[in-house]
Coordinates of C-alpha atoms in Angstrom, one line a residue:
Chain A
X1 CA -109.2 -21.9 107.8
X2 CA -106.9 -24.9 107.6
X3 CA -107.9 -28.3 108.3
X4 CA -106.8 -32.1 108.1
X5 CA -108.3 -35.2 109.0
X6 CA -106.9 -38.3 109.3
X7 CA -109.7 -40.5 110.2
X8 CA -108.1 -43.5 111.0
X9 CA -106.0 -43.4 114.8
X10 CA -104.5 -47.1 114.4
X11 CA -104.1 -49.8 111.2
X12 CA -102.9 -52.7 111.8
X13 CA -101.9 -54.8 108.7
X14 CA -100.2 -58.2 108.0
X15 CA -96.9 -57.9 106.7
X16 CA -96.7 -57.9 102.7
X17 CA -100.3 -56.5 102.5
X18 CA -101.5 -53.1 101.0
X19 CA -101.9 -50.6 103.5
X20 CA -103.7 -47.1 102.9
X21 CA -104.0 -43.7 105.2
X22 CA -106.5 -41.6 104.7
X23 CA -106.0 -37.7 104.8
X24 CA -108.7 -35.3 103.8
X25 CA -108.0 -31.8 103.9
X26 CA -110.0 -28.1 104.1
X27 CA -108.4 -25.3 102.6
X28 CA -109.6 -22.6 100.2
X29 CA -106.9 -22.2 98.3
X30 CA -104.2 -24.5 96.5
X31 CA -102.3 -26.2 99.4
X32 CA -99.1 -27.9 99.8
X33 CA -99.9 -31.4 100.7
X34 CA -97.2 -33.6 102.7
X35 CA -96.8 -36.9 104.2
X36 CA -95.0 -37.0 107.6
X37 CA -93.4 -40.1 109.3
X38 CA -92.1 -40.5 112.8
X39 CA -91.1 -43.5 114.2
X40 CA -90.5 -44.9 117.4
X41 CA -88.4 -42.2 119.5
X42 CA -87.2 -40.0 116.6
X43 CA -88.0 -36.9 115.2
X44 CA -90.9 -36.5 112.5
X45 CA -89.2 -37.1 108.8
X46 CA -91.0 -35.9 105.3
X47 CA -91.8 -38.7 103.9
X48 CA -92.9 -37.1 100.8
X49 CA -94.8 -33.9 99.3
X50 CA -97.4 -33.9 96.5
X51 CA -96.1 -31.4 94.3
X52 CA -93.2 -33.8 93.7
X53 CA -94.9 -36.5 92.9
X54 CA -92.3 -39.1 93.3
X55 CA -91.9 -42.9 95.5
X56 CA -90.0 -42.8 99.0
X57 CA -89.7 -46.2 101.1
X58 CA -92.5 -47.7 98.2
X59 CA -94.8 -44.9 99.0
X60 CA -97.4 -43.0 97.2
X61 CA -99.8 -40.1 97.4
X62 CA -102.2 -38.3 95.1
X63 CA -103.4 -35.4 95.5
X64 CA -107.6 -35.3 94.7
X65 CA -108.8 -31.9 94.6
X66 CA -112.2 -33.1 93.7
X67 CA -112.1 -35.1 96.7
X68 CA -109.8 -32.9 98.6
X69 CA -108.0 -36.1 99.5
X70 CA -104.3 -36.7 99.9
X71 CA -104.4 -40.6 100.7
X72 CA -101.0 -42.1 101.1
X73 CA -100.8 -46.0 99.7
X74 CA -98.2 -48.7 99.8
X75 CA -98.7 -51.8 97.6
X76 CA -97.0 -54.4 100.3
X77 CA -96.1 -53.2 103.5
X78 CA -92.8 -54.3 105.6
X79 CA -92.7 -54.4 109.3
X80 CA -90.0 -51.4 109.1
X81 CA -92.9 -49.2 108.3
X82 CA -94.3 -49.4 111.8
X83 CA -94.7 -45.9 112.5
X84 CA -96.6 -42.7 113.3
X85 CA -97.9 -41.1 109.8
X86 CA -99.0 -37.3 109.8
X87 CA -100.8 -35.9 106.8
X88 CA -100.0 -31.5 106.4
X89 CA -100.9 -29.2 104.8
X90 CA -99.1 -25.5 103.7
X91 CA -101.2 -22.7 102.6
X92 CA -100.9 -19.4 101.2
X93 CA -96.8 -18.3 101.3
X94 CA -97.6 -14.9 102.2
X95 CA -99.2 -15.7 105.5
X96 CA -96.0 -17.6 106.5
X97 CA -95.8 -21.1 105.6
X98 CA -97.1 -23.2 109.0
X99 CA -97.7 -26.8 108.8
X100 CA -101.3 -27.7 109.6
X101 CA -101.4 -31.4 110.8
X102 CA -103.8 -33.9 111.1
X103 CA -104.5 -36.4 114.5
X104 CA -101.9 -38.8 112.8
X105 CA -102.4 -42.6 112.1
X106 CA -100.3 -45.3 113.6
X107 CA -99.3 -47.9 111.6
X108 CA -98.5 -51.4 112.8
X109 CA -96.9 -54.1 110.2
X110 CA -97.3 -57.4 112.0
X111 CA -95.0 -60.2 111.0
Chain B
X1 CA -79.8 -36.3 111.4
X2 CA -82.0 -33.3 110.0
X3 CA -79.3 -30.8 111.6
X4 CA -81.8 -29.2 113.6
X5 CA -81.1 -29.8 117.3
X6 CA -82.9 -28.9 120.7
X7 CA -82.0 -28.5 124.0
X8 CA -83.0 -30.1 126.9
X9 CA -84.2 -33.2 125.2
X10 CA -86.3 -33.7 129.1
X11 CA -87.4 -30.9 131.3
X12 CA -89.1 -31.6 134.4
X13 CA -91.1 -28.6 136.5
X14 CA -93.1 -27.4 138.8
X15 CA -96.6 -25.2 138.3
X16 CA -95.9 -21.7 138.1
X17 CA -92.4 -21.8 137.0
X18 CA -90.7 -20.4 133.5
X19 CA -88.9 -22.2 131.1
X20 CA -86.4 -21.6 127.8
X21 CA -86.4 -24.1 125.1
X22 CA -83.7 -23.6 122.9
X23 CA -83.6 -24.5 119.2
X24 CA -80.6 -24.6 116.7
X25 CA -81.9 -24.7 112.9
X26 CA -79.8 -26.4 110.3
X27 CA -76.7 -24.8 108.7
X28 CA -78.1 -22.2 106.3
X29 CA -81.7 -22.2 107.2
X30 CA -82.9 -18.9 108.1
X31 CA -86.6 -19.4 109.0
X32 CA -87.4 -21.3 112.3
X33 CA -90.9 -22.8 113.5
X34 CA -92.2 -24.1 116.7
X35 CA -94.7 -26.2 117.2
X36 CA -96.6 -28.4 120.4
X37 CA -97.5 -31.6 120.2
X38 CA -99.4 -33.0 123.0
X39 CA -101.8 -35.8 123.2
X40 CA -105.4 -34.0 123.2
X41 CA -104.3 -31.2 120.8
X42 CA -101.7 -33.3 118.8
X43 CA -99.7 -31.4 116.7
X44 CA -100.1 -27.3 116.8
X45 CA -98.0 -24.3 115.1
X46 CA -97.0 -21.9 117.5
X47 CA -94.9 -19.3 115.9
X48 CA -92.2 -19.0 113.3
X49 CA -89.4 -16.6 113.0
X50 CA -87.8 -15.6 109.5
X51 CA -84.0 -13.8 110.0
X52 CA -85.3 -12.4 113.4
X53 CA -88.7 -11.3 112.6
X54 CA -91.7 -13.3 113.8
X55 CA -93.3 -13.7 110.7
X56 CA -96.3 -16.2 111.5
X57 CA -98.4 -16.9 114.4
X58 CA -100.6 -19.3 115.5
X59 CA -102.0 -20.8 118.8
X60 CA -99.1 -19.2 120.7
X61 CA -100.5 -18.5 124.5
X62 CA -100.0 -15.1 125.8
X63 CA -97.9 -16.7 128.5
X64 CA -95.5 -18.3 125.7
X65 CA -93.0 -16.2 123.6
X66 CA -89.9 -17.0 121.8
X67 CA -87.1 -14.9 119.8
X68 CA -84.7 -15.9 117.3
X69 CA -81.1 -14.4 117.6
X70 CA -78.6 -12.8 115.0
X71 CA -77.1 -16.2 115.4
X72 CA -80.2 -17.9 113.8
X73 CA -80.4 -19.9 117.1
X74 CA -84.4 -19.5 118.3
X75 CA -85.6 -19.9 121.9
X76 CA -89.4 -20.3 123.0
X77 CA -89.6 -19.3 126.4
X78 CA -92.6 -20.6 128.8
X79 CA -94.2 -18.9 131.8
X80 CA -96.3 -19.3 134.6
X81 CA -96.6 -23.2 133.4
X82 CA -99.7 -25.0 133.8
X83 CA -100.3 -28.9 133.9
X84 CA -102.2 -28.8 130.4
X85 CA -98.4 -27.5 128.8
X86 CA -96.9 -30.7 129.3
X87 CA -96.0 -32.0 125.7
X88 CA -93.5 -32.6 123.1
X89 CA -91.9 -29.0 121.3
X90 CA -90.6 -29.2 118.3
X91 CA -88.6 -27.2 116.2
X92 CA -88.3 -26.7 112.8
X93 CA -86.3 -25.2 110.2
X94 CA -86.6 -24.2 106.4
X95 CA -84.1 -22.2 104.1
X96 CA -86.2 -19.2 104.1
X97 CA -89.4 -18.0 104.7
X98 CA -91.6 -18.9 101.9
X99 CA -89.8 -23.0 101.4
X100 CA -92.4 -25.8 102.4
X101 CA -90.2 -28.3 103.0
X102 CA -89.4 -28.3 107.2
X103 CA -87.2 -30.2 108.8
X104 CA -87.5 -31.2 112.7
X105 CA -85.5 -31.4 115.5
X106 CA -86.2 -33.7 117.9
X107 CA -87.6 -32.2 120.1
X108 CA -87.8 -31.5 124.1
X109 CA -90.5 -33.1 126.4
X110 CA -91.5 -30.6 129.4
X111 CA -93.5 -32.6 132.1
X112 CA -94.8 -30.1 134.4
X113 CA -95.9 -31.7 137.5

């Protein structure tokens, strides 16, 4: 079975500091990892994929097998990245590709 | 703008009644996904449709269905509504039936009351 745990609901950071969201994932298999965004009254954005491995908006993620982690980390975070944050996870193609989410973790840059 | 639209963005009913949600997927794409997201559940797969087929279920209700047309527009229809199915549905859409990368309409909030 798919799972992913975000165990953070709220962070609430100053503007400018590092912020990090936690994703941990259970899968048997090699997943897909992805980082989901959604903010305020729109619809939910990719804001980036593991197997990528590039920056969007300053953000980063590595994927930890060992760990089975998929953490996503900005060095210096800017009120614009108030949001909701959703960690997914893909598995095996065959079995159709569905998007297994975690709870989410809202993010709030104060000023 | 994703591309991927829905219609009605707000639908407001009663107990017992049946509702169509309708979903447009991007120019191209051919695989469609729905999914629930509601504030003790949060965000659930429901089904997804490839080209017309259903080619993936998950916690889909007996009392939900959907269907995706030779147009490549996909509709989830609702029945016999209960309180506990008032949430957000999203759509989704991918180029075909294997890609990862989904992209989300924005989906229609059905407040049954």
């Amino acid at each position: 079975a798919q799972r992913v745990t975000q165990p953070e609901k709220l962070l609430s950071v100053f503007k400018g500091a590092p912020v990090e969201l936690k994703c941990n994932y259970s899968y048997s298999g090699s997943p897909e990892l992805f980082w989901y965004v959604q903010y305020s009254r729109q619809r939910l954005q990719l804001l980036l994929r593991h197997i990528s491995r590039e920056s969007i908006k300053g953000f980063t993620a590595d994927l930890n097998k060992g760990e089975t982690s998929f953490h996503l980390k900005k060095p210096f975070a800017q009120e614009e990245d108030s949001a909701m944050y959703y960690c997914a996870l893909s598995g095996f193609k065959a079995a159709g590709n569905k998007l297994t989410f975690g709870g989410g973790t809202r993010v709030l840059v104060k000023p | 703008d994703s591309g991927v639209t829905q219609t009605p963005k707000h639908l407001i009913t009663a107990t017992g009644q049946r509702v169509t949600l309708r979903c447009s997927p991007r120019s191209g794409d051919l695989s469609v996904y729905w999914y629930q997201q509601s504030l003790d559940q949060g965000l659930q797969f429901l089904i997804q449709y490839y080209n017309g087929e259903e080619r993936a279920k998950g916690n889909i209700l007996e009392r939900f269905s959907a269907q995706q047309f030779p147009d490549l527009h996909s509709e989830l229809n609702l029945s016999s509504l209960e309180l506990g199915d008032s949430a957000l549905y999203f759509c989704a859409s991918s180029v075909d039936r294997s890609s990862y990368e989904q992209y989300f309409g924005p989906g229609t909030r059905l407040t049954v009351t």
